[in-house]
Coordinates of C-alpha atoms in Angstrom, one line a residue:
Chain A
S1 CA -98.9 -85.0 84.2
L2 CA -97.7 -88.2 83.3
C3 CA -100.5 -90.5 84.4
S4 CA -103.1 -88.2 83.7
S5 CA -103.0 -87.5 80.3
S6 CA -102.8 -91.2 79.2
L7 CA -105.0 -92.7 81.2
P8 CA -106.9 -96.0 79.4
L9 CA -110.8 -94.2 78.4
P10 CA -113.6 -96.4 78.6
P11 CA -114.8 -96.7 74.9
H12 CA -116.6 -93.5 73.9
P13 CA -120.6 -94.8 73.6
D14 CA -120.7 -93.5 69.9
E15 CA -117.6 -96.3 69.3
I16 CA -119.9 -99.0 70.8
L17 CA -123.0 -98.5 69.2
H18 CA -121.4 -98.1 65.8
S19 CA -119.1 -100.9 66.1
L20 CA -122.4 -102.6 67.1
A21 CA -124.8 -101.6 64.8
G22 CA -122.5 -101.3 61.1
P23 CA -120.9 -103.7 59.1
P24 CA -117.3 -105.3 59.9
S25 CA -114.5 -103.0 59.1
P26 CA -113.0 -103.8 56.1
G27 CA -109.3 -105.6 55.5
G28 CA -109.0 -106.2 59.6
Q29 CA -109.1 -103.0 59.9
D30 CA -108.8 -101.3 63.7
P31 CA -111.4 -98.9 64.1
H32 CA -111.7 -98.4 68.1
G33 CA -107.7 -100.0 69.2
W34 CA -109.5 -102.9 70.6
R35 CA -109.5 -105.4 68.0
G36 CA -106.0 -105.4 67.4
A37 CA -105.0 -105.8 71.0
V38 CA -103.6 -108.5 72.6
D39 CA -105.2 -109.8 75.5
C40 CA -102.4 -109.7 78.5
V41 CA -101.6 -113.1 79.4
R42 CA -100.2 -112.9 75.9
A43 CA -98.9 -109.4 75.7
N44 CA -96.5 -110.3 79.1
E45 CA -95.2 -113.2 77.0
L46 CA -93.9 -110.7 74.3
C47 CA -93.2 -108.4 77.2
A48 CA -90.9 -111.1 78.6
A49 CA -88.8 -112.0 75.8
E50 CA -87.9 -108.5 75.0
P51 CA -85.1 -107.7 77.5
G52 CA -86.0 -103.7 78.2
C53 CA -89.5 -104.7 78.4
S54 CA -89.2 -107.4 81.1
S55 CA -86.7 -105.2 83.2
R56 CA -89.1 -102.1 83.3
Y57 CA -91.9 -104.5 84.0
R58 CA -90.4 -106.5 87.2
T59 CA -89.1 -102.5 88.6
L60 CA -93.3 -101.4 88.5
R61 CA -94.4 -104.4 89.7
Q62 CA -91.4 -103.9 93.0
C63 CA -92.3 -99.8 92.7
L64 CA -95.9 -100.8 93.1
A65 CA -95.7 -103.3 95.9
G66 CA -97.0 -102.1 98.8
R67 CA -97.0 -98.1 97.9
D68 CA -99.9 -95.8 97.0
R69 CA -99.3 -94.0 93.4
N70 CA -97.7 -90.8 94.7
T71 CA -95.2 -92.4 96.6
M72 CA -94.3 -94.5 93.5
L73 CA -94.2 -91.7 91.1
A74 CA -92.1 -89.8 93.6
N75 CA -89.5 -92.2 92.4
K76 CA -87.8 -91.5 89.3
E77 CA -86.9 -95.0 88.3
C78 CA -90.6 -96.1 88.7
Q79 CA -91.7 -92.9 86.6
A80 CA -89.2 -94.1 83.9
A81 CA -90.4 -98.0 83.8
L82 CA -94.3 -96.8 83.5
E83 CA -93.3 -94.5 80.4
V84 CA -91.6 -97.4 79.2
L85 CA -94.4 -99.5 79.4
Q86 CA -96.6 -97.0 78.3
E87 CA -95.2 -97.8 74.6
S88 CA -95.1 -101.3 75.2
P89 CA -98.5 -104.2 74.1
L90 CA -98.6 -104.7 78.1
Y91 CA -100.3 -101.0 78.2
D92 CA -103.1 -101.5 75.5
C93 CA -104.1 -105.4 76.7
R94 CA -107.5 -106.3 77.4
C95 CA -108.9 -109.5 79.1
K96 CA -111.6 -111.9 78.0
R97 CA -114.7 -113.0 80.4
G98 CA -114.1 -116.6 81.4
M99 CA -111.1 -116.8 79.2
K100 CA -108.4 -119.5 80.1
K101 CA -106.0 -118.2 82.5
E102 CA -108.7 -115.1 83.3
L103 CA -107.4 -114.7 86.7
Q104 CA -103.8 -114.4 85.6
C105 CA -104.8 -111.9 82.8
L106 CA -106.6 -109.2 85.1
Q107 CA -103.5 -109.8 87.2
I108 CA -101.3 -108.5 84.8
Y109 CA -103.2 -105.8 83.7
W110 CA -104.0 -104.6 87.4
S111 CA -100.2 -104.3 87.7
I112 CA -100.2 -102.0 85.0
H113 CA -103.3 -99.8 85.4
L114 CA -103.2 -99.4 89.1
G115 CA -100.1 -97.3 88.8
L116 CA -101.7 -95.1 86.0
A117 CA -104.6 -95.0 88.1
E118 CA -105.7 -91.3 89.7
G119 CA -105.9 -93.2 93.3
E120 CA -110.1 -93.1 94.0
E121 CA -111.9 -92.8 91.2
F122 CA -115.9 -93.4 90.8
Y123 CA -115.6 -95.2 88.2
E124 CA -112.7 -97.5 86.4
A125 CA -111.9 -98.4 82.8
S126 CA -113.2 -102.0 82.1
P127 CA -110.3 -104.8 81.5
Y128 CA -112.5 -106.6 79.5
E129 CA -112.8 -106.7 75.4
P130 CA -116.0 -104.2 75.1
A131 CA -119.1 -105.8 74.1
T132 CA -118.8 -106.6 70.0
S133 CA -117.5 -110.0 71.3
R134 CA -121.0 -110.8 72.6
L135 CA -123.1 -109.4 70.0
S136 CA -124.4 -112.9 68.9
D137 CA -125.6 -114.1 72.9
I138 CA -127.1 -110.4 72.7
F139 CA -128.8 -110.8 69.2
R140 CA -130.3 -114.4 70.8
L141 CA -131.3 -112.7 73.3
A142 CA -133.4 -110.0 71.4
S143 CA -135.2 -113.0 69.7
I144 CA -135.9 -114.3 73.3
F145 CA -137.3 -110.9 74.6
S146 CA -139.1 -109.7 71.8
G147 CA -141.2 -113.0 71.7
M148 CA -142.7 -112.4 75.3
E149 CA -145.3 -109.6 74.2
P150 CA -147.7 -109.4 77.3
A151 CA -150.8 -110.5 74.7
A152 CA -150.4 -114.0 74.7
T153 CA -148.8 -114.9 77.8
S154 CA -151.4 -113.4 80.2
K155 CA -151.4 -116.9 82.1
S156 CA -147.8 -117.6 81.8
N157 CA -145.1 -117.6 84.5
H158 CA -142.2 -116.3 82.4
C159 CA -139.4 -117.2 85.3
L160 CA -141.3 -120.6 85.9
D161 CA -140.5 -120.8 82.0
A162 CA -136.7 -119.8 81.7
A163 CA -136.2 -122.8 84.9
K164 CA -137.7 -125.1 82.4
A165 CA -135.5 -124.3 79.2
C166 CA -132.6 -124.2 81.6
N167 CA -133.5 -127.7 82.9
L168 CA -134.4 -129.1 79.7
N169 CA -130.6 -128.3 78.4
D170 CA -128.2 -130.7 79.9
N171 CA -125.1 -128.3 80.4
C172 CA -127.9 -125.5 82.3
K173 CA -129.1 -127.7 84.5
R174 CA -126.2 -129.5 85.6
L175 CA -124.3 -126.4 86.9
R176 CA -127.8 -124.7 88.2
S177 CA -128.1 -127.8 90.1
G178 CA -124.9 -127.4 90.9
Y179 CA -124.5 -124.1 92.5
I180 CA -128.6 -124.4 94.0
S181 CA -127.0 -127.8 95.8
T182 CA -123.8 -125.8 97.0
C183 CA -125.8 -122.7 98.4
S184 CA -128.4 -124.8 100.0
R185 CA -126.6 -127.4 101.9
E186 CA -126.8 -126.5 105.2
L187 CA -123.2 -127.3 107.3
S188 CA -124.2 -126.8 111.1
A189 CA -127.0 -124.9 112.6
A190 CA -124.5 -121.9 113.0
E191 CA -123.3 -122.3 109.2
R192 CA -126.0 -121.8 107.3
C193 CA -124.2 -122.9 104.4
S194 CA -120.6 -122.0 102.6
R195 CA -120.7 -118.7 101.0
R196 CA -117.5 -119.0 99.3
K197 CA -118.4 -122.2 97.7
C198 CA -121.5 -121.1 96.4
H199 CA -120.3 -117.9 95.1
K200 CA -117.9 -120.1 93.7
A201 CA -120.6 -122.0 92.1
L202 CA -122.2 -118.8 91.0
R203 CA -119.4 -118.0 88.8
Q204 CA -119.2 -121.1 87.2
F205 CA -123.0 -120.7 86.3
F206 CA -122.7 -117.3 84.9
D207 CA -119.7 -117.8 83.2
R208 CA -120.2 -121.1 81.5
V209 CA -123.7 -121.3 80.5
P210 CA -124.8 -119.2 77.6
G211 CA -127.1 -115.6 77.9
E212 CA -130.0 -117.1 76.2
Y213 CA -130.5 -119.1 79.7
T214 CA -128.8 -117.5 82.3
Y215 CA -130.3 -113.8 81.2
R216 CA -133.8 -115.4 81.2
L217 CA -133.8 -116.6 84.5
L218 CA -132.7 -113.5 86.2
F219 CA -134.3 -111.1 84.1
C220 CA -137.8 -112.7 83.6
S221 CA -140.8 -109.9 83.7
C222 CA -143.7 -111.0 86.3
R223 CA -146.9 -110.2 87.0
D224 CA -147.8 -112.1 90.1
Q225 CA -145.5 -112.4 93.5
A226 CA -144.8 -116.4 93.3
C227 CA -143.2 -115.3 89.7
A228 CA -141.3 -112.6 91.4
E229 CA -140.0 -114.4 94.2
R230 CA -139.3 -117.4 92.0
R231 CA -137.0 -114.2 90.2
R232 CA -135.0 -113.0 93.8
Q233 CA -134.8 -116.8 94.7
T234 CA -132.7 -117.6 91.6
I235 CA -129.2 -117.1 92.6
V236 CA -129.9 -118.5 96.7
P237 CA -130.3 -115.4 98.4
S238 CA -130.3 -116.9 101.4
C239 CA -126.6 -118.2 101.2
S240 CA -125.0 -115.6 98.4
Y241 CA -127.2 -113.0 99.5
E242 CA -128.5 -112.2 102.8
D243 CA -126.0 -111.3 106.1
K244 CA -125.7 -111.3 109.7
E245 CA -124.7 -107.5 109.0
K246 CA -125.2 -104.9 106.0
P247 CA -122.0 -103.6 105.7
N248 CA -121.7 -100.0 104.2
C249 CA -121.6 -99.7 100.7
L250 CA -118.5 -98.0 100.4
D251 CA -116.4 -100.2 102.2
L252 CA -118.2 -103.1 100.2
R253 CA -116.6 -101.9 97.2
S254 CA -113.2 -101.7 98.9
T255 CA -113.6 -104.9 99.6
C256 CA -114.5 -105.6 96.1
R257 CA -111.7 -103.4 94.6
A258 CA -108.7 -105.2 97.0
D259 CA -110.2 -108.8 94.6
H260 CA -109.0 -108.7 91.2
L261 CA -111.7 -110.4 89.8
C262 CA -114.5 -108.7 91.7
R263 CA -113.0 -105.3 90.7
S264 CA -112.7 -106.0 87.2
R265 CA -115.7 -107.3 86.8
L266 CA -117.5 -104.0 88.7
A267 CA -115.4 -101.8 86.3
D268 CA -117.2 -103.9 83.5
F269 CA -120.0 -103.5 84.3
H270 CA -119.5 -99.3 85.1
T271 CA -118.4 -99.4 81.5
N272 CA -121.2 -101.3 79.7
C273 CA -124.5 -99.6 82.0
Q274 CA -123.4 -96.2 82.0
A275 CA -121.8 -95.6 78.4
S276 CA -124.3 -96.5 76.1
F277 CA -127.1 -95.7 78.2
H278 CA -127.8 -92.5 76.9
K279 CA -126.8 -92.6 73.4
A280 CA -129.0 -95.8 72.5
L281 CA -132.5 -93.8 73.6
S282 CA -131.7 -91.3 71.2
S283 CA -131.1 -93.3 68.6
P284 CA -134.3 -95.8 68.4
A285 CA -132.9 -97.2 65.6
V286 CA -130.7 -99.5 67.9
P287 CA -132.0 -102.0 69.5
P288 CA -131.7 -100.8 73.0
L289 CA -130.5 -104.1 74.1
I290 CA -127.5 -104.1 73.5
L291 CA -126.9 -101.7 76.4
L292 CA -126.5 -105.6 77.8
P293 CA -123.3 -106.3 76.9
S294 CA -122.1 -106.3 80.9
P295 CA -120.7 -109.2 80.3
S296 CA -121.9 -110.8 83.0
P297 CA -126.1 -110.9 83.2
H298 CA -125.3 -110.6 87.1
P299 CA -122.2 -108.2 87.6
G300 CA -121.1 -109.2 90.8
A301 CA -122.9 -112.6 91.4
G302 CA -120.3 -114.7 93.1
F303 CA -118.3 -111.5 94.7
D304 CA -118.5 -109.6 97.7
M305 CA -120.9 -107.2 96.0
T306 CA -124.0 -109.7 94.9
P307 CA -126.4 -107.7 94.0
N308 CA -130.1 -109.0 94.2
Y309 CA -134.0 -108.4 94.0
V310 CA -134.3 -106.9 97.4
D311 CA -138.3 -107.7 97.4
A312 CA -140.7 -110.0 95.4
S313 CA -142.7 -106.8 93.9
T314 CA -143.7 -107.5 90.4
T315 CA -143.9 -104.2 89.0
S316 CA -141.2 -101.8 90.9
I317 CA -137.8 -103.3 90.4
T318 CA -134.9 -102.5 93.0
I319 CA -131.6 -104.3 92.9
S320 CA -128.8 -103.4 95.1
P321 CA -125.8 -104.8 96.8
N322 CA -126.2 -107.2 99.9
A323 CA -125.4 -103.4 101.9
I324 CA -128.9 -102.0 100.9
Q325 CA -131.3 -103.0 103.2
A326 CA -128.8 -101.6 106.1
F327 CA -129.8 -98.0 105.0
G328 CA -133.5 -98.7 103.7
N329 CA -134.6 -100.0 107.1
G330 CA -137.2 -97.3 107.6
T331 CA -135.1 -94.8 106.5
D332 CA -136.6 -94.4 103.2
V333 CA -140.5 -93.6 104.7
N334 CA -139.8 -91.0 106.0
L335 CA -137.6 -89.7 103.2
S336 CA -140.3 -88.9 100.8
P337 CA -143.2 -87.6 102.0
K338 CA -144.1 -85.5 99.7
S339 CA -145.0 -88.3 97.4
P340 CA -145.6 -91.4 99.8
S341 CA -147.1 -93.1 96.4
L342 CA -144.3 -93.1 95.5
A343 CA -143.5 -96.3 96.2
V344 CA -144.0 -97.7 93.0
T345 CA -147.0 -99.4 92.4
L346 CA -148.8 -100.4 88.9
P347 CA -152.3 -98.7 89.9
A348 CA -150.7 -95.4 91.3
K349 CA -148.1 -95.3 88.4
T350 CA -151.5 -95.0 85.4
E351 CA -152.4 -91.9 87.5
Q352 CA -149.6 -90.8 87.6
S353 CA -147.9 -90.6 84.4
P354 CA -150.4 -89.3 82.0
L355 CA -147.2 -89.0 79.6
L356 CA -146.9 -92.5 79.5
P357 CA -147.9 -94.4 75.6
D358 CA -151.3 -97.0 77.2
D359 CA -149.7 -99.6 76.2
I360 CA -147.3 -99.3 78.8
N361 CA -149.6 -99.5 81.5
D362 CA -151.0 -102.6 80.9
S363 CA -147.6 -104.4 80.2
N364 CA -146.3 -107.0 82.8
T365 CA -143.5 -105.3 83.2
I366 CA -140.7 -103.3 85.2
Y367 CA -140.2 -99.9 83.0
D368 CA -140.9 -97.0 84.7
P369 CA -139.5 -93.7 82.9
R370 CA -138.6 -92.2 86.5
I371 CA -136.1 -95.3 87.1
I372 CA -134.8 -94.4 83.5
T373 CA -134.0 -91.0 84.5
T374 CA -132.5 -92.0 87.7
C375 CA -129.8 -93.2 85.6
T376 CA -129.5 -90.6 83.1
S377 CA -129.4 -88.0 85.8
L378 CA -126.9 -90.6 88.1
Q379 CA -124.5 -90.5 85.0
E380 CA -124.5 -86.6 84.4
H381 CA -123.4 -86.2 88.0
G382 CA -121.7 -88.9 88.1
P383 CA -117.7 -88.8 87.6
K384 CA -118.2 -85.7 89.6
L385 CA -119.7 -87.1 92.7
N386 CA -118.4 -86.3 96.3
K387 CA -118.5 -88.8 99.1
S388 CA -121.4 -87.8 100.3
K389 CA -123.4 -87.9 97.2
E390 CA -122.1 -91.5 97.1
Q391 CA -123.4 -92.4 100.4
S392 CA -127.0 -91.5 98.9
L393 CA -126.3 -93.9 95.9
C394 CA -126.8 -96.6 99.1
Y395 CA -130.4 -95.3 99.6
S396 CA -133.0 -97.2 98.3
E397 CA -134.4 -96.3 94.8
T398 CA -137.3 -94.6 95.5
Q399 CA -135.6 -92.1 97.6
L400 CA -133.5 -91.1 94.6
T401 CA -136.2 -91.1 92.3
T402 CA -138.1 -88.9 94.2
D403 CA -135.0 -86.6 94.1
I404 CA -135.2 -86.4 90.6
M405 CA -139.0 -86.1 89.7
P406 CA -138.8 -82.8 88.3
E407 CA -136.4 -84.0 85.3
Q408 CA -138.9 -86.5 84.4
K409 CA -141.3 -84.6 82.3
T410 CA -138.0 -83.8 80.7
F411 CA -136.8 -87.0 80.0
V412 CA -140.5 -88.2 78.3
D413 CA -140.8 -85.0 76.3
Q414 CA -137.2 -85.9 75.0
K415 CA -138.3 -89.1 73.9
G416 CA -142.0 -88.4 72.1
G417 CA -143.3 -91.1 70.4
S418 CA -140.6 -93.0 70.1
S419 CA -140.7 -94.6 73.9
L420 CA -143.3 -96.7 72.3
H421 CA -140.4 -98.3 70.4
W422 CA -138.6 -99.4 72.4
A423 CA -140.2 -99.7 75.5
G424 CA -141.0 -103.3 75.7
R425 CA -137.0 -104.4 75.0
I426 CA -135.4 -102.0 77.4
L427 CA -137.4 -103.8 80.4
P428 CA -134.7 -106.5 80.9
L429 CA -132.3 -103.7 81.6
V430 CA -133.8 -101.8 83.9
P431 CA -132.7 -104.2 86.5
L432 CA -129.3 -103.8 85.4
L433 CA -129.3 -99.7 85.0
L434 CA -130.8 -100.0 89.1
L435 CA -127.6 -102.0 89.5
L436 CA -125.8 -99.2 88.8
L437 CA -128.0 -96.8 91.7
A438 CA -127.6 -99.4 94.0
L439 CA -123.6 -99.6 93.2
Chain B
S1 CA -150.5 -151.3 61.6
R2 CA -151.2 -154.2 63.9
R3 CA -147.5 -155.0 63.3
K4 CA -146.4 -151.7 63.0
R5 CA -147.5 -151.9 66.8
A6 CA -146.0 -155.0 67.7
R7 CA -142.8 -154.1 66.5
A8 CA -142.9 -150.7 68.5
R9 CA -143.7 -153.2 71.6
H10 CA -140.3 -154.8 70.7
K11 CA -137.5 -152.1 70.5
P12 CA -135.1 -153.3 72.3
C13 CA -133.5 -151.4 75.5
A14 CA -133.2 -147.7 75.2
L15 CA -132.9 -144.6 76.9
K16 CA -136.2 -142.6 76.3
E17 CA -137.4 -139.2 77.9
L18 CA -140.0 -137.0 79.1
E19 CA -140.4 -133.5 79.9
V20 CA -142.6 -134.0 83.1
S21 CA -143.8 -131.6 86.2
V22 CA -141.5 -131.6 90.0
S23 CA -144.9 -132.9 91.1
E24 CA -145.9 -135.2 88.9
L25 CA -143.0 -137.5 90.0
G26 CA -144.5 -138.2 93.1
L27 CA -141.9 -138.1 95.2
G28 CA -143.7 -135.8 97.2
Y29 CA -142.5 -132.4 96.4
E30 CA -144.8 -129.9 94.9
S31 CA -143.5 -127.3 92.5
D32 CA -144.6 -126.7 88.9
E33 CA -140.9 -127.0 87.8
T34 CA -140.9 -129.5 84.3
V35 CA -137.5 -131.3 84.6
L36 CA -136.6 -133.9 81.9
F37 CA -137.2 -137.4 82.8
R38 CA -135.0 -139.8 80.9
Y39 CA -136.0 -143.6 81.4
C40 CA -134.7 -147.2 80.1
S41 CA -137.8 -149.1 77.6
G42 CA -137.1 -151.5 75.3
T43 CA -136.7 -155.6 74.9
C44 CA -133.8 -157.4 75.9
E45 CA -134.2 -160.6 73.9
A46 CA -130.5 -160.3 72.0
A47 CA -129.1 -160.3 75.6
V48 CA -130.3 -163.7 76.7
R49 CA -127.6 -165.8 78.5
S50 CA -126.3 -169.9 78.9
Y51 CA -127.1 -168.2 82.4
D52 CA -131.0 -167.5 81.5
L53 CA -132.0 -170.8 80.0
S54 CA -130.1 -173.0 82.3
L55 CA -132.2 -171.2 85.1
K56 CA -135.6 -171.5 83.1
S57 CA -134.9 -174.6 82.8
M58 CA -134.0 -175.6 86.4
R59 CA -137.6 -174.3 87.4
S60 CA -139.5 -176.1 84.8
K61 CA -137.9 -179.3 86.4
K62 CA -138.7 -178.1 89.5
R63 CA -135.0 -177.9 91.0
I64 CA -136.2 -174.4 92.0
K65 CA -139.6 -174.3 93.6
K66 CA -139.7 -171.4 96.4
E67 CA -137.6 -168.6 95.3
K68 CA -138.5 -166.3 93.8
V69 CA -136.0 -165.7 90.2
R70 CA -135.5 -163.7 87.1
A71 CA -135.2 -166.0 84.1
R72 CA -135.0 -163.0 81.7
P73 CA -132.4 -159.6 81.6
C74 CA -134.2 -157.0 82.6
C75 CA -134.2 -153.2 80.6
R76 CA -132.3 -151.0 83.6
P77 CA -130.2 -147.8 83.9
L78 CA -126.5 -148.8 84.1
A79 CA -125.7 -145.3 85.5
Y80 CA -127.8 -142.5 86.7
D81 CA -127.8 -138.7 85.7
D82 CA -126.6 -135.7 87.5
D83 CA -128.2 -134.1 90.3
V84 CA -131.7 -132.3 89.4
S85 CA -132.7 -129.1 91.7
F86 CA -135.8 -126.9 91.8
L87 CA -137.6 -124.9 93.4
D88 CA -140.9 -125.8 94.9
A89 CA -144.2 -123.6 95.4
Y90 CA -142.9 -122.7 99.0
N91 CA -139.5 -120.9 97.6
R92 CA -137.6 -124.1 99.3
Y93 CA -135.2 -125.5 97.1
Y94 CA -134.5 -128.9 96.9
T95 CA -131.8 -131.0 95.1
V96 CA -132.8 -134.8 93.8
N97 CA -130.4 -137.4 92.8
E98 CA -130.3 -140.6 90.9
L99 CA -133.7 -139.2 89.5
S100 CA -133.4 -139.6 85.7
A101 CA -131.3 -142.2 83.5
K102 CA -128.0 -141.6 82.1
E103 CA -127.4 -144.9 80.0
C104 CA -129.4 -148.4 79.7
G105 CA -128.7 -151.9 79.2
C106 CA -130.1 -155.4 79.8
V107 CA -128.7 -156.7 83.1

């Protein structure tokens, strides 16, 4: 029909990888249709300068106001406006994370794309430019994490080191202190803090401080509980994350989708985690860290859908939006009766996974083939999920990994020796992947 | 080398910095987190005013006897740095203000 054929698809993983790995294309050529795309604020200006475009755009906005997609498309005039706008720069426009007028840009983006989207999709295309623009950040990160080999640092606390690095940088220190003091300021006996202000301060921190500081604080690897608790405390969960009531994950998603910024970050997270994961595993030459380019190290931090580590475990990493514990309390205990030891602990993992290369077993890390399998498997089923399957995404990761255990062998076999190569560097990614599960 | 040391001790008032752990600050917080502590150090010979000279003279002539006065300018912070927040050993966050100097001067 009119819209389904012209849906903006997320970039194909091949394209992302190619554009990241390869040299810049000659002559400013635009191989993926991205580099040439203008941002939506600019596209809106171009459209406003053209009488045909601006009147259609106005029509479309009126069509969309308060109506669902089908009602809108039933109207001939709305349909025509949509068709014309698909030829305009507005249709291809994207936004940059942290750009000037970011919110305005996103509003323009969604004003067109809400009309194009097929109603309730599980995943949406990201309104943000793809990973290439953040490449420098990513490679700087690669050097940080590769310097974190376990041998020389058996006694060190990476999360404490990350805090030190931040404190010694004026910008990082200022914005970190900014959100910490906002998020830990008690208002009254009844109100622990101003959540709204706390989220805003967190957003500023993650938007304005370079990834080499923020990623390091969020994804530091831990050997002991003090370290893991410090990591969990990074976003001041008592204010930004914990809540009296744990809402349903789907309700939470709806709330997030009603907010342009939250919706965009969620879509961007889906695009970046999901799209490039599988591909990178099968091409070990590409540093797995390129998977990181979800523009925020913490896609939802500062929004209703704030994800965090659910506990201070050092060996199993579970990240979920603040809703998960409502489902996790007690339920996951009896969901995996066949393999109770799956509540992942390091010794148990050593016994259970003889397929793992030796040096992974004694690393300090969060690497766990089951977790990765979960992501891959979810990816395969992801877009086709029905409502009941979606619900299960809100259960704990332990349950999910149990469900897909049989696939583990396939995965490891397929990888073979090359897993050694990337295991150390992929570690920081795992939380992101798990976040996908939790969402 | 003695002359070198003497000269080092007579550097003019300026901002200096140290990396210290929060526990070392002596404020009663227990935390291994490292913070940057900036302080003012140096002499203020160039900043002596008629005020200081006259005050000294009044004191030597015993016109001022029992009061405590300071007849020399002092190297002190003119402005303080932004707040510093940290997580302590019991996983509580604290924010300390006016911990670190931002600008120094002879006052």
